[in-house]
């Protein structure tokens, strides 16, 4: 295409993750060998120890997104909806990298659980390990990307907290810090951003917590140090920079649903047959496709129908959009 | 000021000022290779063309109130020489914006056109845009001298007051296209509203009674 300049980071699809070197020497081994303090001293970089600096242990072959062409790294990290840092797609890259520090980060697990806890995100990554998955990413604004995420299944994280039988939903909350997040100084949305999943959705093997992309730390604009990835739902469900995960009995509200209930539902499953009042959801623009790429048809549940359709067999998707 | 007014009187200068915004997307796309613009270049162009069309329509609508408020200003007089040119260029940018929309939605496949138009009718923010474009088309066509003669001055003037309707529709179109109300709509339209209110105030204020009427 006339405007794209291929760069060194534009790896072929086959090269996205399985870099033999990293596979042989996993991040865990790396840390074990060097020892944490030694690593910090030797490499002299704080970010090496940050959870987001983890190299993928290995690509999970069950989720390697056969036939998907990953969106170039520079586009994934420059075209972001992260209203905490501005309303335009290029705002977060600027505004989230002006002194907002995500290196030290504590995640709280709370609510209807047997072991409520506060975990340092570095410790969490060491405990759960990392894997890479190539997922489709479909925004409610009818554009899509393919992202190689590094992280761990959400189910593993929830299992740490040990939910009580009364827990039916999971509520996620992001940070609230208007001094660092310029967007939180206005009332464009009801801050802090919150999201929710049904517990069975959260425990689904596809539901994922990402701490990196392309084997690199999650950039601030993509929701460092950890964010939710639910590939069969619209992108706004993928809450960024999570500080709290709570198990609840009742369905939690989610920020966009509070903002405009007629436009954004709780479920937000990708569904080409149910239009948004502003956009048709039947097809999508491919980010990085260039001027004449046209659109591609949107797939039911964003192409994950086989895996997730059973979750919704008793649900009217037109009403519960 | 007079030097600037002289420059503004020049048709060539105004043509250049009107064409440059259309070329602007080449800068981020080809020269700076800005990633966020390259992510979906067509969307970038689509929004840019709509933005320029909207700015030009609002600009040309300020010419009349400015003339009422500052009748002796050489700059305002110079601007009012270009009403038709600026107005028609607002239409041209709006038409390019709509063409880009067709390409954006349909990817240049004529088979997709019926679906695109069905969507336009279905989505209020798109429909208001299309109605505004239709108004601008009507005004652009009747901007020819022959049309003025054919319609007669009064009818022509009334017809061209539809430009205000188009502006209102576009304010809605722009605001409703976003998930969150875009503040730029206020920046663009409030100056126009203020100027129109000042014009109303000036044309309708009570005049001082003539001296002869005093007892």
Coordinates of C-alpha atoms in Angstrom, one line a residue:
Chain A
X1 CA 0.0 0.0 0.0
X2 CA 1.2 3.4 -0.8
X3 CA 1.5 4.8 2.7
X4 CA 2.8 1.9 4.8
X5 CA 6.5 1.6 5.3
X6 CA 7.3 -1.9 6.5
X7 CA 9.6 -1.7 9.4
X8 CA 11.8 -4.1 11.3
X9 CA 9.0 -4.9 13.8
X10 CA 6.7 -6.1 11.1
X11 CA 7.3 -9.8 11.7
X12 CA 5.6 -12.4 9.5
X13 CA 2.6 -14.0 11.2
X14 CA 4.6 -17.1 11.9
X15 CA 7.2 -15.2 13.8
X16 CA 4.9 -13.5 16.2
X17 CA 5.9 -15.4 19.3
X18 CA 7.7 -18.7 19.0
X19 CA 11.1 -17.1 19.2
X20 CA 13.2 -20.1 20.2
X21 CA 15.5 -18.1 22.3
X22 CA 12.8 -16.8 24.6
X23 CA 11.2 -20.2 24.7
X24 CA 14.3 -21.9 25.8
X25 CA 15.0 -19.4 28.4
X26 CA 11.6 -18.4 29.9
X27 CA 11.2 -15.3 32.0
X28 CA 10.9 -17.5 35.0
X29 CA 14.2 -19.2 34.4
X30 CA 15.7 -15.8 33.7
X31 CA 14.6 -14.4 37.0
X32 CA 15.5 -17.6 38.9
X33 CA 19.0 -17.6 37.4
X34 CA 19.8 -14.1 38.1
X35 CA 17.8 -13.5 41.2
X36 CA 15.6 -10.5 41.4
X37 CA 18.0 -8.1 43.0
X38 CA 20.9 -9.2 40.9
X39 CA 18.8 -8.6 37.8
X40 CA 18.0 -5.1 38.9
X41 CA 21.6 -4.4 39.6
X42 CA 23.0 -6.0 36.6
X43 CA 20.7 -4.5 34.1
X44 CA 20.1 -1.3 36.0
X45 CA 16.6 -1.0 34.9
X46 CA 13.5 -0.9 37.1
X47 CA 11.3 -1.9 34.3
X48 CA 13.0 -5.2 33.9
X49 CA 11.3 -6.1 37.1
X50 CA 8.0 -4.7 36.3
X51 CA 5.3 -7.3 35.5
X52 CA 4.9 -5.8 32.1
X53 CA 8.5 -6.5 31.2
X54 CA 7.9 -10.2 31.1
X55 CA 8.8 -12.1 28.0
X56 CA 6.2 -14.6 27.0
X57 CA 7.0 -18.0 28.5
X58 CA 5.5 -19.6 25.4
X59 CA 2.8 -19.2 22.9
X60 CA -0.2 -21.2 23.8
X61 CA -0.8 -23.2 20.5
X62 CA -4.5 -23.5 21.4
X63 CA -4.9 -19.7 21.0
X64 CA -2.5 -18.8 18.2
X65 CA -5.2 -17.4 16.0
X66 CA -4.6 -19.4 12.9
X67 CA -4.8 -17.3 9.8
X68 CA -4.7 -14.0 11.6
X69 CA -2.4 -11.3 10.6
X70 CA -1.3 -9.3 13.7
X71 CA -1.7 -5.6 13.5
X72 CA 1.7 -3.8 13.4
X73 CA 3.0 -2.9 16.9
X74 CA 3.1 0.8 16.2
X75 CA -0.5 0.9 15.3
X76 CA -1.7 -1.2 18.2
X77 CA 0.1 1.3 20.5
X78 CA -0.9 4.6 18.7
X79 CA -4.6 4.0 18.1
X80 CA -6.2 3.7 21.5
X81 CA -9.4 4.4 23.2
X82 CA -8.4 5.2 26.8
X83 CA -10.6 8.1 27.7
X84 CA -8.7 8.6 31.0
X85 CA -6.0 10.1 28.8
X86 CA -8.1 12.0 26.2
X87 CA -10.9 11.4 23.7
X88 CA -8.9 11.2 20.5
X89 CA -7.1 8.0 19.4
X90 CA -3.7 9.6 19.5
X91 CA -4.2 11.2 22.9
X92 CA -3.4 8.2 25.2
X93 CA 0.0 7.7 23.7
X94 CA 1.0 11.3 24.5
X95 CA -0.9 11.8 27.8
X96 CA -0.3 8.4 29.4
X97 CA 3.5 8.7 29.1
X98 CA 4.0 12.0 30.9
X99 CA 5.0 10.8 34.3
X100 CA 2.2 8.3 34.9
X101 CA 4.1 5.6 36.7
X102 CA 2.7 2.0 36.4
X103 CA 5.8 0.1 37.6
X104 CA 4.7 -0.3 41.2
X105 CA 1.1 -1.6 41.1
X106 CA -1.1 -3.4 43.5
X107 CA -4.1 -5.4 42.5
X108 CA -6.8 -6.0 45.1
X109 CA -9.0 -9.2 45.0
X110 CA -12.1 -8.7 47.1
X111 CA -15.8 -9.3 47.5
X112 CA -17.4 -12.7 47.8
X113 CA -14.1 -14.7 48.1
X114 CA -12.5 -16.9 50.7
X115 CA -9.1 -15.3 50.4
X116 CA -9.3 -11.6 49.7
X117 CA -5.8 -10.2 49.1
X118 CA -3.7 -7.4 47.7
X119 CA -1.0 -8.6 45.3
X120 CA 1.9 -6.8 43.8
X121 CA 1.6 -7.3 40.0
X122 CA 5.2 -8.5 39.7
X123 CA 4.6 -11.1 42.3
X124 CA 1.4 -12.1 40.5
X125 CA 3.2 -12.6 37.2
X126 CA 5.9 -14.7 38.8
X127 CA 3.2 -16.8 40.5
X128 CA 1.0 -17.3 37.4
X129 CA 3.5 -17.2 34.6
X130 CA 2.8 -15.8 31.1
X131 CA 1.7 -17.2 27.8
X132 CA 1.0 -15.5 24.5
X133 CA -2.2 -15.6 22.6
X134 CA -3.2 -14.0 19.3
X135 CA -6.7 -12.6 19.5
X136 CA -9.0 -10.6 17.3
X137 CA -9.9 -7.3 18.8
X138 CA -13.2 -5.7 17.7
X139 CA -14.1 -2.2 18.8
X140 CA -17.8 -1.1 19.1
X141 CA -16.9 1.7 16.7
X142 CA -16.6 -1.0 13.9
X143 CA -12.8 -1.3 13.6
X144 CA -10.7 -4.3 14.4
X145 CA -7.2 -5.3 15.1
X146 CA -5.3 -8.6 15.7
X147 CA -3.2 -8.4 18.9
X148 CA -0.6 -10.9 20.2
X149 CA -1.2 -10.5 23.9
X150 CA 1.0 -11.8 26.7
X151 CA -0.6 -12.6 30.0
X152 CA -2.5 -15.3 31.8
X153 CA -6.1 -16.6 31.9
X154 CA -8.4 -14.6 34.1
X155 CA -9.7 -17.9 35.6
X156 CA -6.2 -18.5 37.1
X157 CA -6.4 -15.1 38.8
X158 CA -9.9 -15.6 40.1
X159 CA -9.0 -19.0 41.4
X160 CA -6.4 -17.3 43.6
X161 CA -9.1 -15.5 45.4
X162 CA -11.2 -18.6 45.8
X163 CA -14.8 -17.4 45.1
X164 CA -17.6 -18.3 47.5
X165 CA -20.6 -20.2 46.0
X166 CA -22.7 -17.0 46.3
X167 CA -20.5 -15.1 43.8
X168 CA -22.2 -14.8 40.5
X169 CA -20.4 -11.8 38.8
X170 CA -17.0 -10.2 38.6
X171 CA -16.6 -6.4 38.9
X172 CA -13.4 -4.7 37.6
X173 CA -12.3 -1.2 38.6
X174 CA -9.6 0.8 37.1
X175 CA -7.4 3.5 38.8
X176 CA -8.6 6.9 39.8
X177 CA -5.9 9.6 39.7
X178 CA -7.0 12.9 38.0
X179 CA -3.5 14.3 38.8
X180 CA -2.0 11.8 36.4
X181 CA -4.9 11.1 34.0
X182 CA -5.9 14.3 32.3
X183 CA -9.2 12.8 31.1
X184 CA -10.4 12.1 34.6
X185 CA -10.4 15.9 35.3
X186 CA -13.5 16.2 33.1
X187 CA -16.8 14.5 33.5
X188 CA -16.8 12.9 30.1
X189 CA -17.4 9.5 31.8
X190 CA -18.3 8.5 35.4
X191 CA -14.8 7.8 36.9
X192 CA -13.3 5.5 37.8
X193 CA -14.0 3.2 34.8
X194 CA -15.7 0.0 35.9
X195 CA -16.6 -3.2 34.0
X196 CA -18.2 -6.5 34.7
X197 CA -18.6 -10.1 33.6
X198 CA -20.7 -12.9 34.6
X199 CA -18.6 -15.4 36.6
X200 CA -19.0 -18.1 34.0
X201 CA -17.8 -15.7 31.3
X202 CA -14.8 -14.7 33.5
X203 CA -13.9 -18.3 34.1
X204 CA -14.1 -19.1 30.3
X205 CA -10.7 -20.2 29.1
X206 CA -10.7 -17.4 26.5
X207 CA -11.0 -14.6 29.1
X208 CA -7.5 -13.2 29.6
X209 CA -5.5 -10.8 31.6
X210 CA -2.8 -9.1 29.5
X211 CA 0.4 -7.7 30.8
X212 CA 2.1 -7.3 27.5
X213 CA 1.8 -7.3 23.7
X214 CA 4.3 -8.6 21.1
X215 CA 6.4 -10.0 24.0
X216 CA 6.9 -6.5 25.3
X217 CA 5.6 -4.7 28.4
X218 CA 2.1 -3.4 27.9
X219 CA 2.6 0.3 27.1
X220 CA 0.8 2.7 29.3
X221 CA -1.6 3.7 26.6
X222 CA -2.7 0.0 26.2
X223 CA -3.6 -0.3 29.9
X224 CA -0.4 -1.0 31.8
X225 CA 0.4 -2.9 33.9
X226 CA -2.6 -5.3 33.4
X227 CA -5.8 -5.2 31.5
X228 CA -8.7 -7.4 30.7
X229 CA -9.0 -9.0 27.2
X230 CA -12.4 -10.6 26.4
X231 CA -12.0 -11.3 22.6
X232 CA -15.6 -12.2 21.9
X233 CA -16.8 -8.8 23.3
X234 CA -16.5 -5.3 22.1
X235 CA -13.2 -3.6 23.1
X236 CA -14.7 -1.4 25.8
X237 CA -15.2 -4.4 28.0
X238 CA -11.4 -4.8 28.1
X239 CA -10.9 -2.5 31.1
X240 CA -7.4 -1.2 31.3
X241 CA -5.0 -0.6 34.3
X242 CA -7.1 -2.6 36.7
X243 CA -6.7 -2.0 40.5
X244 CA -9.5 -4.0 41.9
X245 CA -11.4 -7.2 41.0
X246 CA -14.4 -7.9 43.1
X247 CA -16.7 -11.0 43.2
X248 CA -20.3 -9.9 43.6
X249 CA -23.8 -11.4 43.8
X250 CA -25.5 -8.8 41.6
X251 CA -24.8 -7.8 38.1
X252 CA -22.4 -4.8 38.3
X253 CA -23.0 -1.7 36.2
X254 CA -20.4 -0.9 33.6
X255 CA -19.3 2.6 32.7
X256 CA -20.5 2.8 29.2
X257 CA -23.8 1.3 30.1
X258 CA -24.2 4.0 32.8
X259 CA -23.4 6.6 30.2
X260 CA -25.8 5.5 27.5
X261 CA -27.9 2.3 28.4
X262 CA -29.6 2.3 25.0
X263 CA -26.2 2.1 23.2
X264 CA -24.0 -0.1 25.4
X265 CA -25.3 -3.1 27.2
X266 CA -23.8 -5.2 30.0
X267 CA -22.9 -8.1 27.7
X268 CA -21.5 -6.2 24.7
X269 CA -20.9 -9.4 22.7
X270 CA -19.7 -8.8 19.2
X271 CA -22.8 -9.4 17.1
X272 CA -23.1 -8.4 13.4
X273 CA -26.9 -8.7 13.5
X274 CA -27.5 -6.2 16.3
X275 CA -26.6 -2.6 15.2
X276 CA -25.4 0.1 17.4
X277 CA -27.7 3.2 17.0
X278 CA -24.8 5.0 15.3
X279 CA -23.0 2.2 13.5
X280 CA -23.8 -0.9 11.6
X281 CA -22.0 -3.8 13.2
X282 CA -22.3 -6.0 10.2
X283 CA -18.7 -5.3 9.0
X284 CA -15.5 -3.7 10.3
X285 CA -12.5 -1.6 9.1
X286 CA -9.2 -3.4 9.5
X287 CA -6.6 -1.2 11.3
X288 CA -3.5 -1.0 9.2
X289 CA -5.4 -2.1 6.1
X290 CA -4.7 1.2 4.2
X291 CA -7.0 3.4 2.2
X292 CA -8.5 0.8 -0.2
X293 CA -8.7 -2.2 2.1
X294 CA -12.5 -2.0 2.3
X295 CA -14.2 -3.8 5.2
X296 CA -14.4 -7.3 6.3
X297 CA -17.6 -9.0 7.6
X298 CA -17.9 -9.1 11.3
X299 CA -18.1 -12.6 12.7
X300 CA -20.6 -13.7 15.4
X301 CA -18.9 -13.4 18.8
X302 CA -15.9 -12.0 16.9
X303 CA -15.1 -15.4 15.5
X304 CA -15.2 -17.2 18.8
X305 CA -18.8 -18.5 18.4
X306 CA -17.8 -22.2 18.7
X307 CA -16.2 -21.5 22.0
X308 CA -18.5 -19.1 23.7
X309 CA -22.0 -19.6 22.2
X310 CA -23.0 -22.2 24.9
X311 CA -22.6 -19.4 27.5
X312 CA -25.5 -17.6 26.0
X313 CA -27.8 -20.4 24.9
X314 CA -30.6 -19.1 27.2
X315 CA -30.2 -15.5 26.4
X316 CA -32.0 -13.2 23.9
X317 CA -29.0 -11.5 22.4
X318 CA -31.1 -8.7 20.9
X319 CA -32.4 -7.7 24.3
X320 CA -29.2 -8.4 26.2
X321 CA -26.9 -6.7 23.7
Chain B
X1 CA -4.9 46.1 8.2
X2 CA -5.4 47.6 4.7
X3 CA -2.6 45.4 3.4
X4 CA -4.3 42.3 4.8
X5 CA -7.6 43.5 3.3
X6 CA -6.0 44.0 -0.1
X7 CA -4.6 40.4 0.1
X8 CA -8.1 39.2 1.1
X9 CA -9.6 40.9 -1.9
X10 CA -7.4 38.7 -4.2
X11 CA -9.3 35.8 -5.6
X12 CA -6.1 33.8 -6.1
X13 CA -5.2 34.2 -2.4
X14 CA -8.7 33.0 -1.3
X15 CA -8.5 30.0 -3.7
X16 CA -5.2 29.0 -2.2
X17 CA -6.6 29.3 1.3
X18 CA -9.5 27.2 0.3
X19 CA -7.5 24.4 -1.4
X20 CA -4.8 24.0 1.2
X21 CA -6.9 22.3 3.9
X22 CA -7.8 19.7 1.3
X23 CA -4.2 18.8 0.9
X24 CA -3.4 18.8 4.6
X25 CA -3.9 15.0 5.2
X26 CA -0.9 14.4 3.0
X27 CA 1.3 15.8 5.7
X28 CA 0.5 13.4 8.6
X29 CA 0.0 10.4 6.2
X30 CA 3.0 10.7 3.8
X31 CA 5.5 13.1 5.4
X32 CA 5.2 12.5 9.1
X33 CA 3.8 9.0 8.7
X34 CA 1.8 9.5 11.9
X35 CA 0.8 6.1 13.2
X36 CA -2.6 7.1 14.6
X37 CA -3.5 8.6 11.2
X38 CA -2.1 5.6 9.3
X39 CA -4.1 3.2 11.5
X40 CA -7.1 4.0 9.4
X41 CA -6.1 6.6 6.8
X42 CA -9.5 6.7 5.1
X43 CA -11.2 7.5 8.4
X44 CA -8.6 10.2 9.0
X45 CA -9.4 11.8 5.6
X46 CA -13.1 11.3 6.1
X47 CA -13.2 13.2 9.4
X48 CA -10.8 15.9 8.1
X49 CA -12.9 16.6 5.0
X50 CA -16.1 16.9 7.1
X51 CA -14.3 19.2 9.6
X52 CA -13.2 21.5 6.8
X53 CA -16.6 21.6 5.2
X54 CA -18.1 22.5 8.5
X55 CA -15.6 25.2 9.2
X56 CA -16.1 26.7 5.8
X57 CA -19.9 26.8 6.1
X58 CA -19.6 28.5 9.5
X59 CA -17.1 30.9 8.1
X60 CA -19.2 32.0 5.2
X61 CA -22.2 32.4 7.5
X62 CA -20.2 34.9 9.6
X63 CA -19.8 37.2 6.6
X64 CA -23.3 38.7 6.8
X65 CA -23.4 39.5 10.5
X66 CA -19.8 40.9 10.3
X67 CA -21.0 43.2 7.5
X68 CA -23.9 44.5 9.6
X69 CA -21.7 44.9 12.6
X70 CA -18.6 46.4 10.9
X71 CA -19.9 47.9 7.7
X72 CA -16.8 50.1 7.2
X73 CA -14.1 47.5 7.9
X74 CA -12.1 46.8 4.7
X75 CA -11.4 43.3 5.8
X76 CA -15.1 42.5 6.2
X77 CA -15.8 44.1 2.8
X78 CA -13.1 42.0 1.2
X79 CA -14.5 38.8 2.8
X80 CA -18.0 39.6 1.5
X81 CA -16.6 39.6 -2.0
X82 CA -16.0 35.9 -1.7
X83 CA -19.3 34.7 -0.3
X84 CA -20.1 32.5 -3.2
X85 CA -16.6 31.1 -3.5
X86 CA -16.4 30.1 0.1
X87 CA -20.0 28.8 0.2
X88 CA -19.4 26.6 -2.9
X89 CA -16.2 25.3 -1.5
X90 CA -18.0 24.3 1.7
X91 CA -20.3 22.2 -0.5
X92 CA -17.4 20.8 -2.4
X93 CA -15.7 19.6 0.8
X94 CA -19.0 18.2 2.1
X95 CA -19.4 16.3 -1.2
X96 CA -15.9 14.9 -0.9
X97 CA -16.6 14.0 2.7
X98 CA -19.7 12.1 1.6
X99 CA -17.8 10.4 -1.3
X100 CA -15.2 9.3 1.2
X101 CA -18.0 8.0 3.4
X102 CA -19.2 5.8 0.5
X103 CA -15.7 4.5 0.0
X104 CA -15.2 4.0 3.7
X105 CA -18.4 2.0 4.1
X106 CA -18.4 0.3 0.8
X107 CA -14.8 0.0 -0.3
X108 CA -15.6 1.2 -3.8
X109 CA -18.0 -1.8 -4.6
X110 CA -21.2 -0.4 -6.2
X111 CA -23.0 -3.5 -4.9
X112 CA -22.6 -2.1 -1.4
X113 CA -24.3 1.2 -2.2
X114 CA -27.9 0.2 -1.3
X115 CA -26.8 -1.1 2.1
X116 CA -25.0 2.1 2.7
X117 CA -28.0 4.2 1.9
X118 CA -30.2 2.0 4.1
X119 CA -27.8 2.7 6.9
X120 CA -27.9 6.4 6.3
X121 CA -31.7 6.4 6.6
X122 CA -31.4 4.3 9.7
X123 CA -28.8 6.3 11.7
X124 CA -29.9 9.9 12.6
X125 CA -26.4 11.3 12.7
X126 CA -25.8 10.1 9.1
X127 CA -29.2 11.3 7.9
X128 CA -28.8 14.8 9.2
X129 CA -25.4 14.9 7.4
X130 CA -27.0 13.9 4.1
X131 CA -29.9 16.4 4.4
X132 CA -27.3 19.1 5.1
X133 CA -25.4 18.0 2.0
X134 CA -28.5 18.1 -0.1
X135 CA -29.2 21.7 1.1
X136 CA -25.7 22.7 0.2
X137 CA -26.0 21.1 -3.2
X138 CA -29.2 23.1 -3.8
X139 CA -27.5 26.3 -2.7
X140 CA -24.4 25.6 -4.8
X141 CA -26.5 25.0 -7.9
X142 CA -28.5 28.2 -7.4
X143 CA -25.4 30.3 -6.7
X144 CA -25.1 30.9 -10.5
X145 CA -26.1 34.3 -11.6
X146 CA -28.6 32.8 -14.0
X147 CA -30.3 31.1 -11.1
X148 CA -30.5 34.3 -9.1
X149 CA -32.2 36.0 -12.1
X150 CA -34.5 33.1 -12.6
X151 CA -35.6 32.9 -9.0
X152 CA -35.8 36.6 -8.3
X153 CA -33.9 38.3 -5.5
X154 CA -36.4 37.7 -2.6
X155 CA -37.1 34.1 -3.4
X156 CA -33.3 33.4 -3.9
X157 CA -32.6 35.0 -0.5
X158 CA -35.2 33.0 1.3
X159 CA -33.9 29.8 -0.4
X160 CA -30.4 30.6 0.7
X161 CA -31.5 31.1 4.3
X162 CA -31.6 27.3 4.3
X163 CA -27.8 27.6 4.9
X164 CA -28.7 28.2 8.6
X165 CA -30.7 25.0 8.6
X166 CA -27.7 23.1 7.2
X167 CA -25.5 24.6 9.8
X168 CA -27.8 23.4 12.6
X169 CA -28.0 20.0 11.1
X170 CA -24.2 19.8 10.8
X171 CA -23.8 20.8 14.5
X172 CA -26.0 17.9 15.4
X173 CA -24.3 15.6 12.8
X174 CA -20.9 16.3 14.3
X175 CA -22.0 16.1 18.0
X176 CA -23.9 12.8 17.5
X177 CA -21.2 11.1 15.5
X178 CA -19.1 10.8 18.7
X179 CA -19.6 8.6 21.7
X180 CA -19.0 11.6 24.0
X181 CA -20.0 15.2 23.1
X182 CA -17.1 16.7 21.3
X183 CA -16.2 20.1 22.7
X184 CA -15.0 21.3 19.3
X185 CA -18.6 21.7 18.2
X186 CA -18.9 24.5 20.8
X187 CA -15.7 26.2 19.6
X188 CA -17.0 26.1 16.0
X189 CA -20.6 27.2 16.5
X190 CA -20.6 29.5 19.5
X191 CA -18.8 32.4 17.7
X192 CA -21.4 32.2 14.9
X193 CA -24.3 32.2 17.3
X194 CA -22.8 35.2 19.2
X195 CA -22.3 37.1 15.9
X196 CA -25.9 36.4 14.8
X197 CA -27.2 37.6 18.2
X198 CA -25.2 40.8 17.9
X199 CA -26.6 41.3 14.4
X200 CA -30.2 40.9 15.7
X201 CA -29.5 43.3 18.5
X202 CA -28.0 45.9 16.1
X203 CA -30.8 45.7 13.5
X204 CA -33.7 45.6 16.0
X205 CA -32.4 48.0 18.7
X206 CA -34.7 51.0 19.3
X207 CA -33.6 54.0 17.3
X208 CA -33.4 57.4 19.0
X209 CA -36.4 59.6 18.3
X210 CA -35.9 62.2 15.6
X211 CA -35.1 65.7 17.0
X212 CA -38.1 67.4 15.3
X213 CA -40.5 65.2 17.4
X214 CA -39.5 66.9 20.6
X215 CA -41.9 69.3 22.1

